[in-house]
mmCIF file of C-alpha atoms and ligand atoms in Angstrom:
data_model
loop_
_atom_site.group_PDB
_atom_site.id
_atom_site.type_symbol
_atom_site.label_atom_id
_atom_site.label_comp_id
_atom_site.label_asym_id
_atom_site.label_seq_id
_atom_site.Cartn_x
_atom_site.Cartn_y
_atom_site.Cartn_z
ATOM 1 C CA UNK A 930 -97.395 174.246 69.124
ATOM 2 C CA UNK A 931 -95.256 172.119 71.458
ATOM 3 C CA UNK A 932 -97.800 172.347 74.265
ATOM 4 C CA UNK A 933 -100.545 171.262 71.848
ATOM 5 C CA UNK A 934 -98.650 168.100 70.982
ATOM 6 C CA UNK A 935 -98.038 167.422 74.664
ATOM 7 C CA UNK A 936 -101.730 167.863 75.394
ATOM 8 C CA UNK A 937 -102.689 165.468 72.611
ATOM 9 C CA UNK A 938 -100.324 162.826 73.928
ATOM 10 C CA UNK A 939 -101.396 163.252 77.533
ATOM 11 C CA UNK A 940 -105.131 163.401 76.774
ATOM 12 C CA UNK A 941 -105.840 159.621 77.007
ATOM 13 C CA UNK A 942 -103.999 159.373 80.340
ATOM 14 C CA UNK A 943 -105.845 162.432 81.668
ATOM 15 C CA UNK A 944 -109.179 160.977 80.538
ATOM 16 C CA UNK A 945 -108.408 157.632 82.190
ATOM 17 C CA UNK A 946 -107.396 159.453 85.364
ATOM 18 C CA UNK A 947 -110.664 161.385 85.395
ATOM 19 C CA UNK A 948 -112.665 158.194 84.832
ATOM 20 C CA UNK A 949 -110.849 156.369 87.627
ATOM 21 C CA UNK A 950 -111.415 159.336 89.933
ATOM 22 C CA UNK A 951 -115.121 158.383 89.805
ATOM 23 C CA UNK A 952 -114.344 154.921 91.202
ATOM 24 C CA UNK A 953 -114.785 154.308 94.902
ATOM 25 C CA UNK A 954 -114.670 151.066 96.825
ATOM 26 C CA UNK A 955 -116.016 152.495 100.055
ATOM 27 C CA UNK A 956 -119.055 154.607 100.886
ATOM 28 C CA UNK A 957 -122.593 153.942 102.112
ATOM 29 C CA UNK A 958 -123.673 152.385 98.802
ATOM 30 C CA UNK A 959 -120.553 150.297 98.156
ATOM 31 C CA UNK A 960 -121.103 146.707 97.019
ATOM 32 C CA UNK A 961 -117.434 145.977 97.757
ATOM 33 C CA UNK A 962 -117.448 146.839 101.474
ATOM 34 C CA UNK A 963 -120.314 144.618 102.596
ATOM 35 C CA UNK A 964 -121.943 143.132 105.685
ATOM 36 C CA UNK A 965 -123.361 139.612 106.032
ATOM 37 C CA UNK A 966 -123.035 136.354 104.096
ATOM 38 C CA UNK A 967 -125.476 137.191 101.275
ATOM 39 C CA UNK A 968 -123.698 140.350 100.128
ATOM 40 C CA UNK A 969 -120.338 138.666 100.847
ATOM 41 C CA UNK A 970 -121.138 135.742 98.521
ATOM 42 C CA UNK A 971 -122.227 138.160 95.796
ATOM 43 C CA UNK A 972 -119.115 140.269 96.278
ATOM 44 C CA UNK A 973 -116.840 137.204 96.173
ATOM 45 C CA UNK A 974 -118.443 136.128 92.900
ATOM 46 C CA UNK A 975 -117.877 139.591 91.449
ATOM 47 C CA UNK A 976 -114.234 139.627 92.565
ATOM 48 C CA UNK A 977 -113.625 136.141 91.120
ATOM 49 C CA UNK A 978 -114.906 137.161 87.663
ATOM 50 C CA UNK A 979 -113.039 140.461 87.965
ATOM 51 C CA UNK A 980 -109.672 138.778 88.586
ATOM 52 C CA UNK A 981 -110.449 136.096 86.000
ATOM 53 C CA UNK A 982 -110.943 138.795 83.370
ATOM 54 C CA UNK A 983 -107.460 140.254 83.902
ATOM 55 C CA UNK A 984 -105.446 137.448 82.181
ATOM 56 C CA UNK A 985 -107.954 137.611 79.290
ATOM 57 C CA UNK A 986 -107.502 141.366 78.938
ATOM 58 C CA UNK A 987 -103.704 141.118 79.186
ATOM 59 C CA UNK A 988 -103.544 138.265 76.660
ATOM 60 C CA UNK A 989 -105.808 139.950 74.079
ATOM 61 C CA UNK A 990 -104.292 143.424 74.427
ATOM 62 C CA UNK A 991 -100.778 141.920 74.507
ATOM 63 C CA UNK A 992 -101.276 139.915 71.319
ATOM 64 C CA UNK A 993 -102.811 142.918 69.530
ATOM 65 C CA UNK A 994 -99.957 145.214 70.623
ATOM 66 C CA UNK A 995 -97.300 142.649 69.631
ATOM 67 C CA UNK A 996 -98.825 142.046 66.201
ATOM 68 C CA UNK A 997 -99.269 145.767 65.489
ATOM 69 C CA UNK A 998 -95.626 146.403 66.322
ATOM 70 C CA UNK A 999 -94.109 143.282 64.763
ATOM 71 C CA UNK A 1000 -95.960 143.550 61.435
ATOM 72 C CA UNK A 1001 -96.021 147.330 61.058
ATOM 73 C CA UNK A 1002 -95.465 148.845 57.603
ATOM 74 C CA UNK A 1003 -91.783 149.484 56.965
ATOM 75 C CA UNK A 1004 -90.684 152.271 54.683
ATOM 76 C CA UNK A 1005 -89.776 151.044 51.201
ATOM 77 C CA UNK A 1006 -91.059 147.508 51.873
ATOM 78 C CA UNK A 1007 -93.725 146.806 49.207
ATOM 79 C CA UNK A 1008 -93.835 142.994 49.583
ATOM 80 C CA UNK A 1009 -97.039 141.194 50.596
ATOM 81 C CA UNK A 1010 -96.768 139.415 54.002
ATOM 82 C CA UNK A 1011 -96.571 135.620 54.133
ATOM 83 C CA UNK A 1012 -100.131 134.251 53.644
ATOM 84 C CA UNK A 1013 -101.373 131.374 55.782
ATOM 85 C CA UNK A 1014 -104.613 129.414 55.981
ATOM 86 C CA UNK A 1015 -105.725 127.207 58.849
ATOM 87 C CA UNK A 1016 -103.830 126.316 61.992
ATOM 88 C CA UNK A 1017 -105.165 123.330 63.911
ATOM 89 C CA UNK A 1018 -103.303 124.089 67.169
ATOM 90 C CA UNK A 1019 -104.487 127.713 67.322
ATOM 91 C CA UNK A 1020 -108.064 126.874 66.368
ATOM 92 C CA UNK A 1021 -108.391 124.119 68.958
ATOM 93 C CA UNK A 1022 -106.705 126.426 71.490
ATOM 94 C CA UNK A 1023 -109.049 129.365 71.004
ATOM 95 C CA UNK A 1024 -112.050 127.081 71.101
ATOM 96 C CA UNK A 1025 -111.121 125.265 74.288
ATOM 97 C CA UNK A 1026 -109.808 128.240 76.260
ATOM 98 C CA UNK A 1027 -113.073 130.281 76.111
ATOM 99 C CA UNK A 1028 -115.057 127.169 77.058
ATOM 100 C CA UNK A 1029 -112.849 126.756 80.124
ATOM 101 C CA UNK A 1030 -113.308 130.438 80.997
ATOM 102 C CA UNK A 1031 -117.100 130.155 80.662
ATOM 103 C CA UNK A 1032 -117.081 127.086 82.926
ATOM 104 C CA UNK A 1033 -114.905 128.904 85.463
ATOM 105 C CA UNK A 1034 -117.465 131.745 85.540
ATOM 106 C CA UNK A 1035 -120.632 129.647 85.291
ATOM 107 C CA UNK A 1036 -119.979 127.116 88.065
ATOM 108 C CA UNK A 1037 -119.523 129.605 90.945
ATOM 109 C CA UNK A 1038 -122.277 131.836 89.491
ATOM 110 C CA UNK A 1039 -124.854 129.055 89.466
ATOM 111 C CA UNK A 1040 -123.730 127.934 92.927
ATOM 112 C CA UNK A 1041 -124.128 131.481 94.340
ATOM 113 C CA UNK A 1042 -127.522 131.900 92.691
ATOM 114 C CA UNK A 1043 -128.726 128.664 94.279
ATOM 115 C CA UNK A 1044 -127.505 129.589 97.749
ATOM 116 C CA UNK A 1045 -128.669 133.246 97.846
ATOM 117 C CA UNK A 1046 -131.695 133.334 95.551
ATOM 118 C CA UNK A 1047 -133.609 130.266 96.695
ATOM 119 C CA UNK A 1048 -136.942 130.678 98.463
ATOM 120 C CA UNK A 1049 -136.774 129.845 102.142
ATOM 121 C CA UNK A 1050 -139.459 128.687 104.558
ATOM 122 C CA UNK A 1051 -139.787 131.033 107.510
ATOM 123 C CA UNK A 1052 -139.156 129.653 111.004
ATOM 124 C CA UNK A 1053 -140.295 131.337 114.239
ATOM 125 C CA UNK A 1054 -136.726 132.654 114.662
ATOM 126 C CA UNK A 1055 -136.870 134.633 111.434
ATOM 127 C CA UNK A 1056 -138.077 138.205 111.138
ATOM 128 C CA UNK A 1057 -140.722 138.489 108.440
ATOM 129 C CA UNK A 1058 -141.476 141.848 106.841
ATOM 130 C CA UNK A 1059 -144.045 142.403 104.122
ATOM 131 C CA UNK A 1060 -142.645 145.101 101.861
ATOM 132 C CA UNK A 1061 -144.934 146.993 99.499
ATOM 133 C CA UNK A 1062 -143.542 149.444 96.977
ATOM 134 C CA UNK A 1063 -145.545 152.563 96.200
ATOM 135 C CA UNK A 1064 -144.805 155.568 93.992
ATOM 136 C CA UNK A 1065 -142.570 156.750 95.789
ATOM 137 C CA UNK A 1066 -142.216 155.234 99.234
ATOM 138 C CA UNK A 1067 -142.026 151.894 101.043
ATOM 139 C CA UNK A 1068 -144.550 150.257 103.352
ATOM 140 C CA UNK A 1069 -143.005 147.894 105.895
ATOM 141 C CA UNK A 1070 -145.374 145.596 107.778
ATOM 142 C CA UNK A 1071 -144.168 143.257 110.529
ATOM 143 C CA UNK A 1072 -146.920 140.578 110.707
ATOM 144 C CA UNK A 1073 -145.316 138.910 113.770
ATOM 145 C CA UNK A 1074 -145.558 142.153 115.764
ATOM 146 C CA UNK A 1075 -148.488 144.021 114.241
ATOM 147 C CA UNK A 1076 -146.226 146.928 113.328
ATOM 148 C CA UNK A 1077 -146.794 149.014 110.204
ATOM 149 C CA UNK A 1078 -144.336 151.733 109.287
ATOM 150 C CA UNK A 1079 -142.783 153.415 106.273
ATOM 151 C CA UNK A 1080 -139.351 153.882 104.738
ATOM 152 C CA UNK A 1081 -137.338 152.681 107.756
ATOM 153 C CA UNK A 1082 -136.896 148.978 108.307
ATOM 154 C CA UNK A 1083 -135.662 148.196 111.814
ATOM 155 C CA UNK A 1084 -134.039 144.822 112.384
ATOM 156 C CA UNK A 1085 -132.071 143.310 115.280
ATOM 157 C CA UNK A 1086 -128.543 141.889 114.946
ATOM 158 C CA UNK A 1087 -128.291 138.123 114.447
ATOM 159 C CA UNK A 1088 -131.524 137.712 112.494
ATOM 160 C CA UNK A 1089 -132.519 136.165 109.236
ATOM 161 C CA UNK A 1090 -134.703 138.816 107.637
ATOM 162 C CA UNK A 1091 -137.290 137.423 105.224
ATOM 163 C CA UNK A 1092 -138.826 140.066 102.992
ATOM 164 C CA UNK A 1093 -142.018 139.342 101.071
ATOM 165 C CA UNK A 1094 -141.972 141.846 98.250
ATOM 166 C CA UNK A 1095 -144.953 143.226 96.387
ATOM 167 C CA UNK A 1096 -145.907 146.405 94.574
ATOM 168 C CA UNK A 1097 -149.089 148.453 94.730
ATOM 169 C CA UNK A 1098 -148.585 150.132 91.363
ATOM 170 C CA UNK A 1099 -145.584 149.812 89.041
ATOM 171 C CA UNK A 1100 -142.284 147.905 89.176
ATOM 172 C CA UNK A 1101 -139.891 148.850 91.946
ATOM 173 C CA UNK A 1102 -136.688 147.192 93.127
ATOM 174 C CA UNK A 1103 -135.480 146.717 96.700
ATOM 175 C CA UNK A 1104 -131.758 147.367 97.004
ATOM 176 C CA UNK A 1105 -129.529 147.818 100.035
ATOM 177 C CA UNK A 1106 -126.104 147.623 98.381
ATOM 178 C CA UNK A 1107 -124.221 146.718 101.555
ATOM 179 C CA UNK A 1108 -126.577 143.887 102.555
ATOM 180 C CA UNK A 1109 -127.777 142.124 99.388
ATOM 181 C CA UNK A 1110 -128.360 142.380 95.657
ATOM 182 C CA UNK A 1111 -131.502 143.820 94.118
ATOM 183 C CA UNK A 1112 -134.908 142.135 93.997
ATOM 184 C CA UNK A 1113 -137.894 143.441 92.029
ATOM 185 C CA UNK A 1114 -141.280 144.298 93.515
ATOM 186 C CA UNK A 1115 -143.901 143.262 90.974
ATOM 187 C CA UNK A 1116 -147.669 143.861 91.246
ATOM 188 C CA UNK A 1117 -149.546 140.607 91.953
ATOM 189 C CA UNK A 1118 -146.380 138.550 92.226
ATOM 190 C CA UNK A 1119 -144.914 137.539 95.565
ATOM 191 C CA UNK A 1120 -141.163 137.837 95.390
ATOM 192 C CA UNK A 1121 -138.960 136.952 98.313
ATOM 193 C CA UNK A 1122 -135.593 138.231 99.446
ATOM 194 C CA UNK A 1123 -133.818 136.964 102.551
ATOM 195 C CA UNK A 1124 -130.848 138.598 104.209
ATOM 196 C CA UNK A 1125 -128.761 137.262 107.088
ATOM 197 C CA UNK A 1126 -127.983 140.077 109.505
ATOM 198 C CA UNK A 1127 -124.948 138.776 111.436
ATOM 199 C CA UNK A 1128 -124.681 138.913 115.219
ATOM 200 C CA UNK A 1129 -121.765 141.345 114.828
ATOM 201 C CA UNK A 1130 -123.270 143.519 112.085
ATOM 202 C CA UNK A 1131 -122.301 147.169 112.727
ATOM 203 C CA UNK A 1132 -125.157 149.083 114.371
ATOM 204 C CA UNK A 1133 -126.618 151.901 112.311
ATOM 205 C CA UNK A 1134 -128.394 152.745 109.094
ATOM 206 C CA UNK A 1135 -127.767 150.901 105.830
ATOM 207 C CA UNK A 1136 -128.894 153.084 102.940
ATOM 208 C CA UNK A 1137 -131.342 151.625 100.420
ATOM 209 C CA UNK A 1138 -132.717 152.733 97.078
ATOM 210 C CA UNK A 1139 -135.420 151.837 94.630
ATOM 211 C CA UNK A 1140 -133.378 150.410 91.754
ATOM 212 C CA UNK A 1141 -136.078 150.174 89.082
ATOM 213 C CA UNK A 1142 -137.135 153.272 87.161
ATOM 214 C CA UNK A 1143 -140.663 153.903 88.500
ATOM 215 C CA UNK A 1144 -141.243 157.355 86.953
ATOM 216 C CA UNK A 1145 -141.663 160.672 88.797
ATOM 217 C CA UNK A 1146 -139.751 160.725 92.048
ATOM 218 C CA UNK A 1147 -137.905 157.412 91.475
ATOM 219 C CA UNK A 1148 -134.587 159.011 92.445
ATOM 220 C CA UNK A 1149 -136.169 160.050 95.769
ATOM 221 C CA UNK A 1150 -137.569 156.613 96.574
ATOM 222 C CA UNK A 1151 -135.041 155.799 99.239
ATOM 223 C CA UNK A 1152 -135.182 153.931 102.536
ATOM 224 C CA UNK A 1153 -133.035 152.725 105.402
ATOM 225 C CA UNK A 1154 -132.419 149.389 107.053
ATOM 226 C CA UNK A 1155 -131.565 150.238 110.644
ATOM 227 C CA UNK A 1156 -129.708 147.447 112.465
ATOM 228 C CA UNK A 1157 -130.123 147.609 116.238
ATOM 229 C CA UNK A 1158 -129.190 145.492 119.239
ATOM 230 C CA UNK A 1159 -131.998 143.256 120.486
ATOM 231 C CA UNK A 1160 -132.927 145.550 123.379
ATOM 232 C CA UNK A 1161 -133.343 148.626 121.193
ATOM 233 C CA UNK A 1162 -135.350 146.651 118.648
ATOM 234 C CA UNK A 1163 -137.539 145.274 121.441
ATOM 235 C CA UNK A 1164 -138.135 148.782 122.776
ATOM 236 C CA UNK A 1165 -139.031 149.995 119.284
ATOM 237 C CA UNK A 1166 -141.578 147.187 118.826
ATOM 238 C CA UNK A 1167 -142.976 147.885 122.277
ATOM 239 C CA UNK A 1168 -143.505 151.532 121.389
ATOM 240 C CA UNK A 1169 -145.915 150.286 118.712
ATOM 241 C CA UNK A 1170 -147.631 147.674 120.859
ATOM 242 C CA UNK A 1171 -147.917 149.091 124.321
ATOM 243 C CA UNK A 1172 -149.774 152.369 124.552
ATOM 244 C CA UNK A 1173 -149.036 152.577 128.286
ATOM 245 C CA UNK A 1174 -145.279 152.712 127.693
ATOM 246 C CA UNK A 1175 -145.751 155.806 125.535
ATOM 247 C CA UNK A 1176 -148.063 158.044 127.541
ATOM 248 C CA UNK A 1177 -148.157 160.748 124.934
ATOM 249 C CA UNK A 1178 -151.244 162.144 126.578
ATOM 250 C CA UNK A 1179 -152.414 165.195 124.806
ATOM 251 C CA UNK A 1180 -153.282 166.754 128.138
ATOM 252 C CA UNK A 1181 -149.531 166.800 128.944
ATOM 253 C CA UNK A 1182 -148.492 168.080 125.532
ATOM 254 C CA UNK A 1183 -147.438 171.627 124.792
ATOM 255 C CA UNK A 1184 -149.945 174.069 123.384
ATOM 256 C CA UNK A 1185 -148.220 173.920 120.004
ATOM 257 C CA UNK A 1186 -148.499 170.117 119.871
ATOM 258 C CA UNK A 1187 -152.176 170.277 120.846
ATOM 259 C CA UNK A 1188 -152.800 172.803 118.118
ATOM 260 C CA UNK A 1189 -150.934 170.593 115.649
ATOM 261 C CA UNK A 1190 -153.085 167.635 116.636
ATOM 262 C CA UNK A 1191 -156.248 169.626 115.890
ATOM 263 C CA UNK A 1192 -154.866 170.954 112.599
ATOM 264 C CA UNK A 1193 -153.781 167.453 111.558
ATOM 265 C CA UNK A 1194 -157.476 166.534 111.363
ATOM 266 C CA UNK A 1195 -158.724 169.946 110.137
ATOM 267 C CA UNK A 1196 -156.329 170.106 107.200
ATOM 268 C CA UNK A 1197 -157.405 166.645 106.051
ATOM 269 C CA UNK A 1198 -154.154 164.822 106.842
ATOM 270 C CA UNK A 1199 -156.224 161.994 108.335
ATOM 271 C CA UNK A 1200 -157.853 161.315 104.969
ATOM 272 C CA UNK A 1201 -154.614 159.594 103.975
ATOM 273 C CA UNK A 1202 -152.418 159.088 107.031
ATOM 274 C CA UNK A 1203 -153.102 156.774 109.933
ATOM 275 C CA UNK A 1204 -151.706 157.542 113.360
ATOM 276 C CA UNK A 1205 -151.879 154.878 116.048
ATOM 277 C CA UNK A 1206 -155.258 155.005 117.684
ATOM 278 C CA UNK A 1207 -154.142 154.331 121.246
ATOM 279 C CA UNK A 1208 -152.555 157.660 121.829
ATOM 280 C CA UNK A 1209 -154.460 159.956 119.562
ATOM 281 C CA UNK A 1210 -157.845 158.408 118.959
ATOM 282 C CA UNK A 1211 -157.243 158.688 115.227
ATOM 283 C CA UNK A 1212 -158.094 155.467 113.491
ATOM 284 C CA UNK A 1213 -158.862 156.794 110.059
ATOM 285 C CA UNK A 1214 -156.453 156.957 107.189
ATOM 286 C CA UNK A 1215 -155.797 154.946 104.059
ATOM 287 C CA UNK A 1216 -153.396 151.978 104.124
ATOM 288 C CA UNK A 1217 -152.174 153.050 100.687
ATOM 289 C CA UNK A 1218 -150.444 156.064 102.232
ATOM 290 C CA UNK A 1219 -147.623 156.156 104.788
ATOM 291 C CA UNK A 1220 -148.673 155.185 108.312
ATOM 292 C CA UNK A 1221 -147.383 157.911 110.641
ATOM 293 C CA UNK A 1222 -147.644 155.973 113.902
ATOM 294 C CA UNK A 1223 -144.593 156.765 116.062
ATOM 295 C CA UNK A 1224 -143.449 159.182 113.386
ATOM 296 C CA UNK A 1225 -141.133 160.921 115.845
ATOM 297 C CA UNK A 1226 -138.983 157.751 115.988
ATOM 298 C CA UNK A 1227 -138.099 158.042 112.309
ATOM 299 C CA UNK A 1228 -134.760 159.489 111.319
ATOM 300 C CA UNK A 1229 -135.837 160.736 107.886
ATOM 301 C CA UNK A 1230 -138.884 162.075 106.046
ATOM 302 C CA UNK A 1231 -140.275 161.902 102.495
ATOM 303 C CA UNK A 1232 -138.752 158.415 101.900
ATOM 304 C CA UNK A 1233 -135.319 159.208 103.351
ATOM 305 C CA UNK A 1234 -134.984 162.443 101.393
ATOM 306 C CA UNK A 1235 -134.429 164.721 104.428
ATOM 307 C CA UNK A 1236 -133.427 164.197 108.085
ATOM 308 C CA UNK A 1237 -136.504 164.241 110.307
ATOM 309 C CA UNK A 1238 -136.120 167.590 112.041
ATOM 310 C CA UNK A 1239 -138.631 170.313 112.872
ATOM 311 C CA UNK A 1240 -137.093 172.590 110.235
ATOM 312 C CA UNK A 1241 -137.128 169.982 107.448
ATOM 313 C CA UNK A 1242 -140.605 168.814 108.355
ATOM 314 C CA UNK A 1243 -141.878 172.386 108.052
ATOM 315 C CA UNK A 1244 -140.204 172.678 104.635
ATOM 316 C CA UNK A 1245 -141.846 169.426 103.523
ATOM 317 C CA UNK A 1246 -145.338 170.293 104.820
ATOM 318 C CA UNK A 1247 -145.259 173.843 103.459
ATOM 319 C CA UNK A 1248 -144.305 172.908 99.880
ATOM 320 C CA UNK A 1249 -143.920 169.149 99.290
ATOM 321 C CA UNK A 1250 -143.306 169.585 95.554
ATOM 322 C CA UNK A 1251 -140.248 171.735 96.203
ATOM 323 C CA UNK A 1252 -138.689 168.955 98.293
ATOM 324 C CA UNK A 1253 -139.725 165.976 96.171
ATOM 325 C CA UNK A 1254 -141.146 166.878 92.742
ATOM 326 C CA UNK A 1255 -144.175 164.894 91.449
ATOM 327 C CA UNK A 1256 -144.957 163.223 94.810
ATOM 328 C CA UNK A 1257 -148.629 162.768 95.774
ATOM 329 C CA UNK A 1258 -148.625 164.822 98.958
ATOM 330 C CA UNK A 1259 -151.031 167.750 98.456
ATOM 331 C CA UNK A 1260 -149.948 171.339 99.005
ATOM 332 C CA UNK A 1261 -152.177 172.329 101.922
ATOM 333 C CA UNK A 1262 -151.753 176.104 101.878
ATOM 334 C CA UNK A 1263 -151.276 178.760 99.195
ATOM 335 C CA UNK A 1264 -147.564 179.170 98.508
ATOM 336 C CA UNK A 1265 -145.716 182.157 100.054
ATOM 337 C CA UNK A 1266 -145.784 184.183 96.806
ATOM 338 C CA UNK A 1267 -149.576 183.841 96.639
ATOM 339 C CA UNK A 1268 -150.371 185.368 100.042
ATOM 340 C CA UNK A 1269 -149.562 188.459 102.052
ATOM 341 C CA UNK A 1270 -146.625 188.389 104.409
ATOM 342 C CA UNK A 1271 -148.970 188.511 107.356
ATOM 343 C CA UNK A 1272 -151.007 185.532 106.138
ATOM 344 C CA UNK A 1273 -147.818 183.670 105.360
ATOM 345 C CA UNK A 1274 -146.729 184.156 108.957
ATOM 346 C CA UNK A 1275 -149.996 182.592 110.183
ATOM 347 C CA UNK A 1276 -149.575 179.680 107.776
ATOM 348 C CA UNK A 1277 -146.028 179.138 108.973
ATOM 349 C CA UNK A 1278 -147.311 178.855 112.547
ATOM 350 C CA UNK A 1279 -149.842 176.213 111.502
ATOM 351 C CA UNK A 1280 -147.118 174.321 109.653
ATOM 352 C CA UNK A 1281 -144.843 174.472 112.690
ATOM 353 C CA UNK A 1282 -147.648 173.188 114.946
ATOM 354 C CA UNK A 1283 -148.357 170.142 112.741
ATOM 355 C CA UNK A 1284 -144.633 169.422 112.526
ATOM 356 C CA UNK A 1285 -144.285 169.642 116.319
ATOM 357 C CA UNK A 1286 -147.260 167.296 116.766
ATOM 358 C CA UNK A 1287 -145.826 164.729 114.329
ATOM 359 C CA UNK A 1288 -142.403 164.852 115.946
ATOM 360 C CA UNK A 1289 -143.986 164.265 119.353
ATOM 361 C CA UNK A 1290 -145.403 160.910 118.234
ATOM 362 C CA UNK A 1291 -143.504 158.084 119.944
ATOM 363 C CA UNK A 1292 -140.836 160.387 121.261
ATOM 364 C CA UNK A 1293 -139.811 160.566 124.870
ATOM 365 C CA UNK A 1294 -137.593 163.331 126.159
ATOM 366 C CA UNK A 1295 -134.274 161.508 125.649
ATOM 367 C CA UNK A 1296 -134.966 160.011 122.236
ATOM 368 C CA UNK A 1297 -132.147 160.015 119.725
ATOM 369 C CA UNK A 1298 -131.950 162.781 117.166
ATOM 370 C CA UNK A 1299 -131.689 162.068 113.428
ATOM 371 C CA UNK A 1300 -128.082 163.214 113.458
ATOM 372 C CA UNK A 1301 -127.171 160.667 116.148
ATOM 373 C CA UNK A 1302 -127.610 157.714 113.842
ATOM 374 C CA UNK A 1303 -124.514 156.159 112.286
ATOM 375 C CA UNK A 1304 -124.614 155.790 108.511
ATOM 376 C CA UNK A 1305 -122.741 152.578 107.736
ATOM 377 C CA UNK A 1306 -119.854 153.347 105.389
ATOM 378 C CA UNK A 1307 -120.660 157.046 105.229
ATOM 379 C CA UNK A 1308 -120.900 160.317 107.053
ATOM 380 C CA UNK A 1309 -123.833 161.450 109.133
ATOM 381 C CA UNK A 1310 -126.053 163.490 106.883
ATOM 382 C CA UNK A 1311 -125.742 160.987 103.994
ATOM 383 C CA UNK A 1312 -129.118 159.891 102.735
HETATM 384 CU CU1 LIG B 21 -139.621 152.801 92.870
HETATM 385 CU CU2 LIG B 21 -137.914 153.472 91.381
#
């Protein structure tokens, strides 16, 4: 009996504690620990309205608590409280005060909107990226460099990044919580988002998400903005532009990679996916599917769902629906429970060969591994 009463009294505090336990100011998707002036301005605006709301909360809750206590029913007291009507001072007060609060919120809000949301004209110093949202991945095209890639947006420190946003199908929303607020990708409408990447921005991967419900695999429509120093970014661009710097000659490749190259065409991968023609001779593919040029340089697969390793790539190729339900990647072989163990072993070898071929694209012997990359605000392995 006694413990029941205790539980009832403690329940609200326990509930509040549990709710607060879900709060976190840090982490790879924190909008409170941010990088760069755009996210900083948005964070400052949030903090200003947050602190401004505290006196309002304290005043309202305080008045309610005082009145409830002061005018509580007393035992044996049957009299009706003193009745009043109209009070000019109070009425003017509670008209003016909210107006002042609205002004205090509106002025910095409008100012922040005008500084961060305005459309800017690109200069030659800016990095322009055309972003196209697809169900459920991202196409990143760098028109200044002739680079087309997917799901990983590389950018050097000290750059103004200008993103031209569009969608190939339904509404999506581009969101890298640590760098800037969300912006929608709308079919047939050119939206723009610009982000200042400071000279001293921490090097590593900033996690991004589609923030507009786009059906199916929406929750798996992730991406990364990878901030690099200028040399690394230059080397990355060069890997796309200069076939001589990446002599991934098939003659030098391992037998497994050569087999994977052949299977990549035989299994029909080239019907959808382009791989840079300089090294492989493959020019076919459909621009409406992820371009796999220099695929080995990517740190993740399936729109940042898994780290890009041989093991994960095999998992993805063998049964894409198990990794990312509803995605449009076809299942290229009968599933393990539909074939004999012997046949399954053969299939697994084909899968491993294609994975090895894909991982060899753009990779030299000392390339970084997916686990080497720093996740800003998080642990390696976060996605
Ligand atoms: Cu794209 Cu949600």
